[in-house]
Coordinates of C-alpha atoms and ligand atoms in Angstrom, one line a residue:
X17 CA 26.8 18.1 -5.0
X18 CA 24.5 15.4 -3.3
X19 CA 22.2 13.5 -5.1
X20 CA 18.5 13.4 -4.6
X21 CA 16.3 9.8 -5.4
X22 CA 13.2 10.4 -7.2
X23 CA 10.7 9.0 -5.3
X24 CA 7.7 10.4 -7.0
X25 CA 5.9 10.5 -10.3
X26 CA 5.4 14.1 -10.3
X27 CA 8.8 14.8 -10.8
X28 CA 9.9 16.7 -13.5
X29 CA 13.2 17.0 -15.2
X30 CA 14.5 19.8 -18.0
X31 CA 17.1 18.6 -20.2
X32 CA 19.7 20.9 -21.8
X33 CA 18.8 21.0 -25.7
X34 CA 21.3 23.2 -26.7
X35 CA 24.0 20.4 -25.4
X36 CA 21.4 17.4 -26.9
X37 CA 21.9 19.4 -30.1
X38 CA 25.3 19.5 -29.7
X39 CA 25.8 16.3 -29.3
X40 CA 23.8 14.9 -32.4
X41 CA 26.0 17.1 -34.6
X42 CA 29.2 16.4 -33.3
X43 CA 28.2 12.7 -34.0
X44 CA 27.2 13.8 -37.5
X45 CA 30.9 15.0 -38.7
X46 CA 31.5 10.8 -38.7
X47 CA 30.7 9.5 -41.9
X48 CA 29.8 13.4 -43.8
X49 CA 30.1 13.5 -46.9
X50 CA 28.9 15.9 -50.1
X51 CA 25.5 14.8 -51.2
X52 CA 25.4 15.4 -54.9
X53 CA 21.9 14.8 -55.5
X54 CA 20.7 17.8 -52.6
X55 CA 23.4 19.8 -52.3
X56 CA 23.8 18.9 -49.0
X57 CA 26.1 17.2 -46.5
X58 CA 25.1 13.4 -45.5
X59 CA 25.7 11.0 -43.5
X60 CA 27.2 7.4 -44.3
X61 CA 28.2 5.7 -41.1
X62 CA 27.5 2.0 -41.9
X63 CA 26.9 -0.3 -39.3
X64 CA 30.4 -2.6 -38.5
X65 CA 32.7 0.3 -41.0
X66 CA 35.5 2.5 -39.9
X67 CA 33.1 5.1 -39.8
X68 CA 31.0 3.8 -37.6
X69 CA 34.0 2.4 -35.0
X70 CA 34.4 5.8 -34.5
X71 CA 31.0 6.8 -33.8
X72 CA 31.0 4.1 -31.2
X73 CA 33.9 5.1 -29.8
X74 CA 32.8 9.3 -29.1
X75 CA 29.5 7.4 -27.6
X76 CA 31.3 5.3 -26.0
X77 CA 33.5 7.9 -24.3
X78 CA 30.5 10.4 -23.7
X79 CA 28.3 7.1 -21.7
X80 CA 31.7 6.8 -19.7
X81 CA 32.3 10.7 -19.0
X82 CA 28.6 10.9 -17.9
X83 CA 29.3 7.9 -15.7
X84 CA 27.6 5.0 -16.8
X85 CA 29.1 1.9 -16.8
X86 CA 29.7 0.6 -20.6
X87 CA 29.6 -2.8 -21.4
X88 CA 29.7 -4.2 -25.2
X89 CA 28.0 -7.3 -25.9
X90 CA 28.9 -10.3 -28.5
X91 CA 27.1 -8.3 -31.2
X92 CA 28.1 -5.1 -30.8
X93 CA 25.9 -3.7 -29.2
X94 CA 26.9 -1.0 -26.5
X95 CA 25.2 -0.2 -22.8
X96 CA 25.8 2.2 -20.8
X97 CA 23.6 1.6 -17.0
X98 CA 23.4 3.9 -14.6
X99 CA 22.8 3.0 -11.0
X100 CA 19.8 2.5 -9.2
X101 CA 19.2 3.0 -5.7
X102 CA 18.2 -0.8 -6.1
X103 CA 20.0 -2.4 -8.4
X104 CA 18.3 -5.4 -8.1
X105 CA 15.2 -3.8 -10.0
X106 CA 14.9 -4.7 -13.5
X107 CA 16.3 -1.7 -14.8
X108 CA 14.1 0.7 -17.4
X109 CA 15.9 1.1 -20.8
X110 CA 16.0 3.7 -23.8
X111 CA 17.9 3.5 -27.3
X112 CA 18.5 3.0 -30.4
X113 CA 21.4 3.4 -33.1
X114 CA 23.8 5.2 -34.5
X115 CA 24.4 3.7 -38.1
X116 CA 23.1 5.0 -40.6
X117 CA 21.8 3.5 -44.1
X118 CA 24.5 5.4 -46.7
X119 CA 22.8 8.5 -47.7
X120 CA 21.0 9.8 -44.3
X121 CA 20.6 12.8 -41.8
X122 CA 21.6 13.6 -38.6
X123 CA 18.5 12.3 -36.7
X124 CA 17.3 9.0 -37.2
X125 CA 18.9 6.5 -34.5
X126 CA 21.0 8.9 -33.5
X127 CA 18.6 11.9 -31.5
X128 CA 17.2 8.3 -29.9
X129 CA 20.8 7.7 -28.5
X130 CA 22.1 10.7 -27.5
X131 CA 18.6 11.5 -25.8
X132 CA 18.8 8.6 -23.6
X133 CA 22.5 10.2 -23.2
X134 CA 21.0 13.7 -22.3
X135 CA 18.6 12.5 -20.2
X136 CA 21.9 11.4 -17.8
X137 CA 23.7 13.8 -18.5
X138 CA 20.8 16.3 -16.5
X139 CA 19.9 13.2 -13.9
X140 CA 24.2 14.3 -13.0
X141 CA 23.7 17.9 -13.8
X142 CA 20.4 18.1 -10.8
X143 CA 21.8 15.1 -9.0
X144 CA 19.5 13.2 -8.8
X145 CA 19.1 9.0 -8.8
X146 CA 16.7 6.5 -9.2
X147 CA 15.5 4.0 -7.8
X148 CA 15.2 1.5 -10.7
X149 CA 19.1 2.0 -12.7
X150 CA 18.8 3.0 -16.4
X151 CA 20.1 1.4 -19.1
X152 CA 20.9 3.5 -22.4
X153 CA 21.5 1.2 -25.7
X154 CA 23.1 1.2 -29.4
X155 CA 21.6 -1.6 -31.2
X156 CA 24.4 -3.0 -33.6
X157 CA 23.1 -2.9 -38.1
X158 CA 19.2 -0.9 -36.9
X159 CA 19.3 -0.3 -40.8
X160 CA 20.4 -3.3 -42.3
X161 CA 22.0 -2.2 -45.6
X162 CA 24.9 -3.5 -45.1
X163 CA 24.6 -7.1 -44.0
X164 CA 21.1 -6.7 -45.1
X165 CA 18.7 -8.5 -42.4
X166 CA 17.7 -4.7 -40.2
X167 CA 17.3 -4.4 -36.4
X168 CA 19.7 -7.5 -36.5
X169 CA 21.9 -6.1 -33.0
X170 CA 18.3 -6.1 -32.1
X171 CA 16.5 -9.1 -33.0
X172 CA 19.6 -10.7 -31.4
X173 CA 19.9 -9.2 -27.7
X174 CA 16.0 -10.3 -27.5
X175 CA 16.3 -13.6 -28.8
X176 CA 14.1 -14.0 -32.4
X177 CA 17.7 -14.4 -35.0
X178 CA 20.7 -16.2 -33.4
X179 CA 24.4 -15.6 -33.2
X180 CA 25.5 -17.5 -35.3
X181 CA 23.0 -16.4 -38.2
X182 CA 24.2 -12.8 -37.8
X183 CA 28.4 -13.1 -37.7
X184 CA 27.1 -15.3 -40.9
X185 CA 25.4 -12.5 -43.5
X186 CA 27.9 -10.5 -45.8
X187 CA 28.2 -7.9 -47.5
X188 CA 28.5 -7.0 -50.8
X189 CA 32.1 -7.5 -50.8
X190 CA 32.0 -10.9 -49.4
X191 CA 32.6 -9.3 -45.7
X192 CA 31.0 -11.5 -43.1
X193 CA 29.3 -9.5 -40.2
X194 CA 31.3 -12.0 -37.8
X195 CA 35.0 -10.5 -39.4
X196 CA 33.8 -7.1 -39.7
X197 CA 32.8 -7.2 -35.8
X198 CA 36.4 -8.7 -34.9
X199 CA 37.5 -6.2 -37.0
X200 CA 36.7 -3.1 -35.8
X201 CA 37.3 -4.1 -32.2
X202 CA 33.9 -4.9 -31.1
X203 CA 33.1 -8.3 -30.7
X204 CA 32.1 -8.5 -26.6
X205 CA 32.3 -10.1 -24.4
X206 CA 29.0 -9.7 -22.4
X207 CA 26.3 -13.0 -23.4
X208 CA 24.0 -11.6 -26.1
X209 CA 20.5 -12.9 -25.2
X210 CA 19.6 -9.6 -23.3
X211 CA 17.3 -9.7 -19.3
X212 CA 14.0 -8.8 -20.1
X213 CA 14.2 -4.7 -18.9
X214 CA 11.2 -3.3 -16.8
X215 CA 10.5 -1.4 -20.1
X216 CA 11.7 0.2 -22.8
X217 CA 11.3 3.5 -24.5
X218 CA 12.9 4.5 -27.9
X219 CA 12.8 8.5 -29.3
X220 CA 13.3 8.3 -32.6
X221 CA 12.5 11.0 -35.7
X222 CA 9.1 10.3 -37.4
X223 CA 10.2 9.6 -40.8
X224 CA 7.3 10.7 -42.7
X225 CA 4.8 13.8 -42.6
X226 CA 2.6 13.1 -40.4
X227 CA 3.0 15.2 -36.8
X228 CA 3.8 18.1 -39.6
X229 CA 0.9 17.6 -40.7
X230 CA -1.0 17.9 -38.0
X231 CA 0.7 20.2 -36.3
X232 CA 2.8 18.5 -33.3
X233 CA 5.9 18.5 -32.1
X234 CA 5.7 14.8 -30.6
X235 CA 3.9 11.9 -31.3
X236 CA 3.5 7.9 -29.5
X237 CA 3.7 5.6 -31.5
X238 CA 1.3 1.9 -31.6
X239 CA 3.5 0.3 -33.2
X240 CA 5.6 -0.8 -36.6
X241 CA 3.9 -2.7 -39.4
X242 CA 5.0 -5.6 -40.9
X243 CA 8.4 -5.3 -43.4
X244 CA 9.3 -8.2 -46.0
X245 CA 12.8 -7.9 -47.9
X246 CA 13.8 -10.1 -50.7
X247 CA 16.5 -10.0 -53.0
X248 CA 15.7 -11.2 -56.5
X249 CA 17.9 -12.5 -59.3
X250 CA 17.1 -12.5 -62.6
X251 CA 19.2 -15.0 -64.8
X252 CA 19.0 -14.7 -68.5
X253 CA 21.3 -14.5 -70.9
X254 CA 24.1 -12.8 -72.1
X255 CA 23.8 -11.3 -76.6
X256 CA 23.9 -8.7 -79.2
X257 CA 22.2 -6.0 -79.0
X258 CA 21.7 -5.4 -82.1
X259 CA 22.3 -8.9 -83.8
X260 CA 20.0 -11.0 -81.5
X261 CA 16.9 -11.2 -82.6
X262 CA 13.7 -9.8 -79.8
X263 CA 12.5 -13.5 -80.1
X264 CA 15.8 -15.2 -78.9
X265 CA 16.3 -12.7 -76.4
X266 CA 16.3 -13.7 -72.7
X267 CA 17.2 -10.1 -71.5
X268 CA 17.3 -10.0 -67.5
X269 CA 17.4 -6.4 -67.5
X270 CA 13.8 -6.9 -68.6
X271 CA 12.3 -9.2 -66.4
X272 CA 13.3 -7.1 -63.3
X273 CA 11.7 -3.9 -64.8
X274 CA 8.3 -6.0 -64.6
X275 CA 9.2 -7.4 -61.2
X276 CA 9.3 -3.5 -60.4
X277 CA 5.8 -2.5 -62.7
X278 CA 4.1 -5.3 -61.1
X279 CA 5.1 -4.2 -57.1
X280 CA 3.4 -0.6 -57.9
X281 CA 0.6 -2.4 -59.8
X282 CA -0.2 -4.7 -56.6
X283 CA -0.2 -1.7 -54.4
X284 CA -2.6 0.4 -56.8
X285 CA -4.9 -2.8 -56.9
X286 CA -5.5 -1.8 -53.8
X287 CA -6.4 -5.8 -52.8
X288 CA -3.3 -5.6 -50.6
X289 CA -4.7 -2.7 -48.0
X290 CA -2.3 -0.7 -46.7
X291 CA 0.8 -2.0 -49.2
X292 CA 3.9 -0.2 -49.9
X293 CA 6.9 -1.7 -52.3
X294 CA 9.4 0.0 -53.6
X295 CA 12.7 -2.4 -55.6
X296 CA 15.0 -0.5 -54.0
X297 CA 18.7 -1.9 -55.4
X298 CA 19.0 -2.6 -59.3
X299 CA 21.5 -4.2 -60.8
X300 CA 22.6 -5.2 -64.0
X301 CA 25.4 -7.8 -65.5
X302 CA 27.7 -7.0 -67.9
X303 CA 26.1 -3.7 -68.0
X304 CA 27.1 -2.6 -71.3
X305 CA 24.4 -0.4 -73.5
X306 CA 25.6 -2.9 -76.5
X307 CA 24.7 -6.4 -73.9
X308 CA 21.2 -7.8 -73.5
X309 CA 21.7 -7.8 -69.8
X310 CA 21.9 -12.1 -68.6
X311 CA 21.7 -10.9 -64.9
X312 CA 19.6 -8.8 -62.8
X313 CA 19.4 -9.0 -59.1
X314 CA 17.3 -6.6 -57.6
X315 CA 15.9 -6.3 -53.7
X316 CA 12.2 -6.3 -52.9
X317 CA 10.8 -4.0 -50.0
X318 CA 7.4 -5.0 -48.8
X319 CA 5.3 -2.4 -45.8
X320 CA 1.8 -3.7 -44.7
X321 CA 0.4 -2.9 -41.4
X322 CA -1.4 -6.4 -41.8
X323 CA 0.2 -9.6 -41.2
X324 CA -2.5 -11.4 -43.6
X325 CA -2.4 -8.4 -46.2
X326 CA 1.6 -9.0 -46.5
X327 CA 1.2 -13.0 -46.8
X328 CA -1.3 -12.4 -49.2
X329 CA 1.3 -9.9 -51.6
X330 CA 4.0 -12.0 -51.2
X331 CA 2.4 -15.3 -52.1
X332 CA 1.1 -13.2 -55.6
X333 CA 4.9 -11.8 -56.1
X334 CA 5.7 -15.3 -55.4
X335 CA 2.9 -16.2 -58.0
X336 CA 4.5 -13.4 -60.8
X337 CA 8.0 -14.9 -60.5
X338 CA 6.9 -17.9 -61.1
X339 CA 5.1 -17.2 -64.4
X340 CA 8.0 -15.0 -65.1
X341 CA 10.0 -17.7 -67.1
X342 CA 6.7 -18.5 -69.3
X343 CA 7.2 -14.8 -70.3
X344 CA 11.2 -15.5 -71.6
X345 CA 11.3 -19.0 -72.0
X346 CA 15.4 -19.9 -70.6
X347 CA 14.8 -16.6 -68.0
X348 CA 16.0 -18.3 -64.0
X349 CA 14.5 -16.5 -61.4
X350 CA 16.3 -17.0 -57.3
X351 CA 15.1 -15.4 -54.3
X352 CA 16.6 -15.2 -51.2
X353 CA 14.7 -13.9 -48.0
X354 CA 16.4 -11.1 -46.5
X355 CA 14.2 -10.1 -43.6
X356 CA 11.1 -10.3 -42.6
X357 CA 8.9 -9.1 -39.1
X358 CA 5.5 -9.1 -38.4
X359 CA 3.6 -6.3 -37.2
X360 CA 4.0 -5.3 -33.5
X361 CA 1.9 -3.5 -31.3
X362 CA 3.3 -1.9 -28.6
X363 CA 2.5 -1.7 -24.7
X364 CA -0.4 0.6 -24.0
X365 CA 1.0 1.0 -20.7
X366 CA 4.0 2.1 -22.0
X367 CA 1.9 4.8 -24.3
X368 CA 0.4 5.4 -22.0
X369 CA 3.2 7.0 -19.9
X370 CA 3.8 8.8 -22.5
X371 CA 1.2 10.2 -23.5
X372 CA 0.6 11.0 -19.8
X373 CA 4.4 12.6 -19.7
X374 CA 3.4 14.2 -23.1
X375 CA 0.3 15.7 -21.3
X376 CA 2.2 17.0 -18.3
X377 CA 4.6 18.9 -20.2
X378 CA 2.3 20.7 -22.3
X379 CA 2.4 19.1 -25.7
X380 CA -0.4 17.8 -27.3
X381 CA -0.2 14.8 -29.1
X382 CA -1.2 11.9 -31.2
X383 CA -0.9 8.0 -31.6
X384 CA 0.0 6.6 -34.9
X385 CA 1.8 3.8 -36.2
X386 CA 5.4 3.8 -37.1
X387 CA 5.7 2.8 -41.1
X388 CA 9.6 2.4 -40.6
X389 CA 11.1 -0.5 -38.5
X390 CA 12.5 -0.3 -35.1
X391 CA 14.9 -1.7 -32.6
X392 CA 11.6 -1.1 -30.3
X393 CA 9.5 -3.7 -32.2
X394 CA 12.7 -6.2 -31.2
X395 CA 12.5 -5.4 -27.4
X396 CA 8.1 -5.6 -27.6
X397 CA 8.9 -9.1 -27.4
X398 CA 10.6 -9.4 -23.9
X399 CA 9.7 -6.0 -22.4
X400 CA 6.5 -3.6 -22.3
X401 CA 8.2 -1.0 -24.8
X402 CA 6.5 2.0 -26.8
X403 CA 7.9 4.9 -29.0
X404 CA 7.8 8.9 -29.2
X405 CA 8.0 10.6 -32.5
X406 CA 9.5 13.8 -33.0
X407 CA 8.4 16.1 -35.9
X408 CA 10.3 15.6 -39.5
X409 CA 10.5 18.4 -41.4
X410 CA 9.8 18.8 -45.4
X411 CA 7.4 16.0 -45.4
X412 CA 9.7 14.2 -43.2
X413 CA 12.1 12.8 -45.5
X414 CA 14.5 10.7 -44.0
X415 CA 17.1 7.9 -45.5
X416 CA 18.1 11.5 -47.0
X417 CA 20.7 13.9 -46.5
X418 CA 17.1 16.3 -46.4
X419 CA 16.1 14.5 -43.0
X420 CA 15.5 17.4 -40.7
X421 CA 14.3 18.5 -36.6
X422 CA 14.7 21.5 -35.1
X423 CA 16.1 21.6 -31.6
X424 CA 12.8 22.6 -30.1
X425 CA 11.7 19.9 -31.3
X426 CA 14.9 17.7 -31.1
X427 CA 14.3 19.0 -27.5
X428 CA 10.4 18.9 -26.8
X429 CA 11.0 14.7 -27.8
X430 CA 13.6 13.8 -25.4
X431 CA 12.2 16.3 -22.9
X432 CA 8.9 13.7 -22.9
X433 CA 11.8 10.7 -22.9
X434 CA 12.5 11.9 -19.5
X435 CA 9.5 12.5 -18.2
X436 CA 8.5 8.9 -19.6
X437 CA 11.3 7.3 -18.2
X438 CA 11.5 9.0 -14.7
X439 CA 7.7 7.4 -14.6
X440 CA 8.8 4.3 -15.2
X441 CA 12.2 4.1 -14.0
X442 CA 9.7 5.4 -10.0
Ligands
LIG24 O1 13.8 0.3 -43.0 C1 14.0 1.0 -42.1 O2 12.4 0.4 -42.0 C2 14.2 1.1 -41.1 O3 15.0 2.7 -40.7 N1 15.5 -0.1 -41.0
LIG25 MN1 16.0 4.5 -37.3
LIG26 MN1 16.5 4.4 -40.8

C-alpha cells in the first residue's frame, strides 16, 4: 500500500470504533474478577502484578503488530514509536496507563493507551505517514494504589521523582518496587529520563459527572487539581474491651475515627475552597471484637484546585493530629507522605488544538478541570500538554466496576484525539 504523507492540518482520519472497543474489552479480561459489591465483573490489574505483566505483554504485541518500534525504560514505561518522514523532529506523544486500582472498570487509563494505538492502526489502514514521529506511551503505576505514589512512572520519566525513590517503594506485603519490576521482566534498558516531545495529548474517561450532566460526549481538560496523600498511623494500647475503664484506654480506633470526621468537617467548613477529602484505607489491629485497638492505620487523600488552600488544609490537619494525644494521653501519631502534586494548568495551545479538532468533527465541548490525577500532569512539566475527556455514564462513577462509557463516546473521543494529534504532527 502506498503511503501518503499528511501535509495539511485539514487532514481527517476516521478511526475504527469497533476495533477500539474490541481491544478495550480484550484487555479488560486480564485481571477480571466477580465484584460482590456490584454483581459486575470488575478489574484488578495493579501495577507489577502477574496480571499487569499479562496486560503489558498483550498491549506490546498489539504495538508490534501495528509496526511500532517498542521500547521499555528503566521504570517499565512502555513506548511504541511510529516513524515520521522527519525522524529527527521531536515526536508527538499520546498515551496513558493500563494499571488499575483493585476495583476498576475497563476504561480508566486503557482508553488513552488503546485510543492512541487505534490512531496508529487507522493511519496504517489509510497508508498515511506524518512528518513528526508519533509515540504511544503506557506509563507504570499511574494509580499508585500498590506502591503508594501515583503517576510514578511518568513522574520519574519527566524528572519530578528519582529512580531510586521509585525503586525503594514497597507495597503492603513489603515487596520492593524495583524487585517487582525485575520479577515481571519489565526493568527496561531505555534510560528513563525522557527527551521532551513536541506535544503530549492524553484521552481519558472523565471519571466524574460533568459531561453527562451537560450532555456532551467530549471535554477539553484545562488542568489537574493538587493532590496530597499521606499515611497516618495511630499507636494506642491494646486492652480488654470489657474490663478496662474508659479513662485508662488509649484507643487507636477512636483516634482514627476522629481524623475521618475531622477531614469531612474541614470540607464542610468552606474554609478550604473546593477541598475534597477521603480516608480510603482504614486498618486497625489486632482487629478483634474484645480488644481495644492498639494500632490504626489510615490514608488521607486531599484534593484542591488551589495550592494555597491545599497548604492551609494540610497545615490545619497536621495541627489537629498533634492535638490528638491531648485527647487520649499515651496516644502516639505517626505520619508518612505518600504523594504530593501541585495544581497543574494545561497548555492553552494544545487545549485549542483539541477544541478545534472537536469542533471540526461537529462535537460541542466544554473546558473542565480534572478532579483525578493523570500522567499528563507530569508530562506538562516538559512539553505542551492537554487532555481530552470522554463522557462517563452513571454519574461518571470510576474506580468502580460500574465505570462505563459507550462505544460511540469512546470513538468520538478518539476521533478528536486523532485529529488533534494529526494537526500537531504536521
Ligand atoms: O488518584 C487519582 O487521581 C488517579 O486515579 N491516580
Ligand atoms: Mn487514570
Ligand atoms: Mn485511576
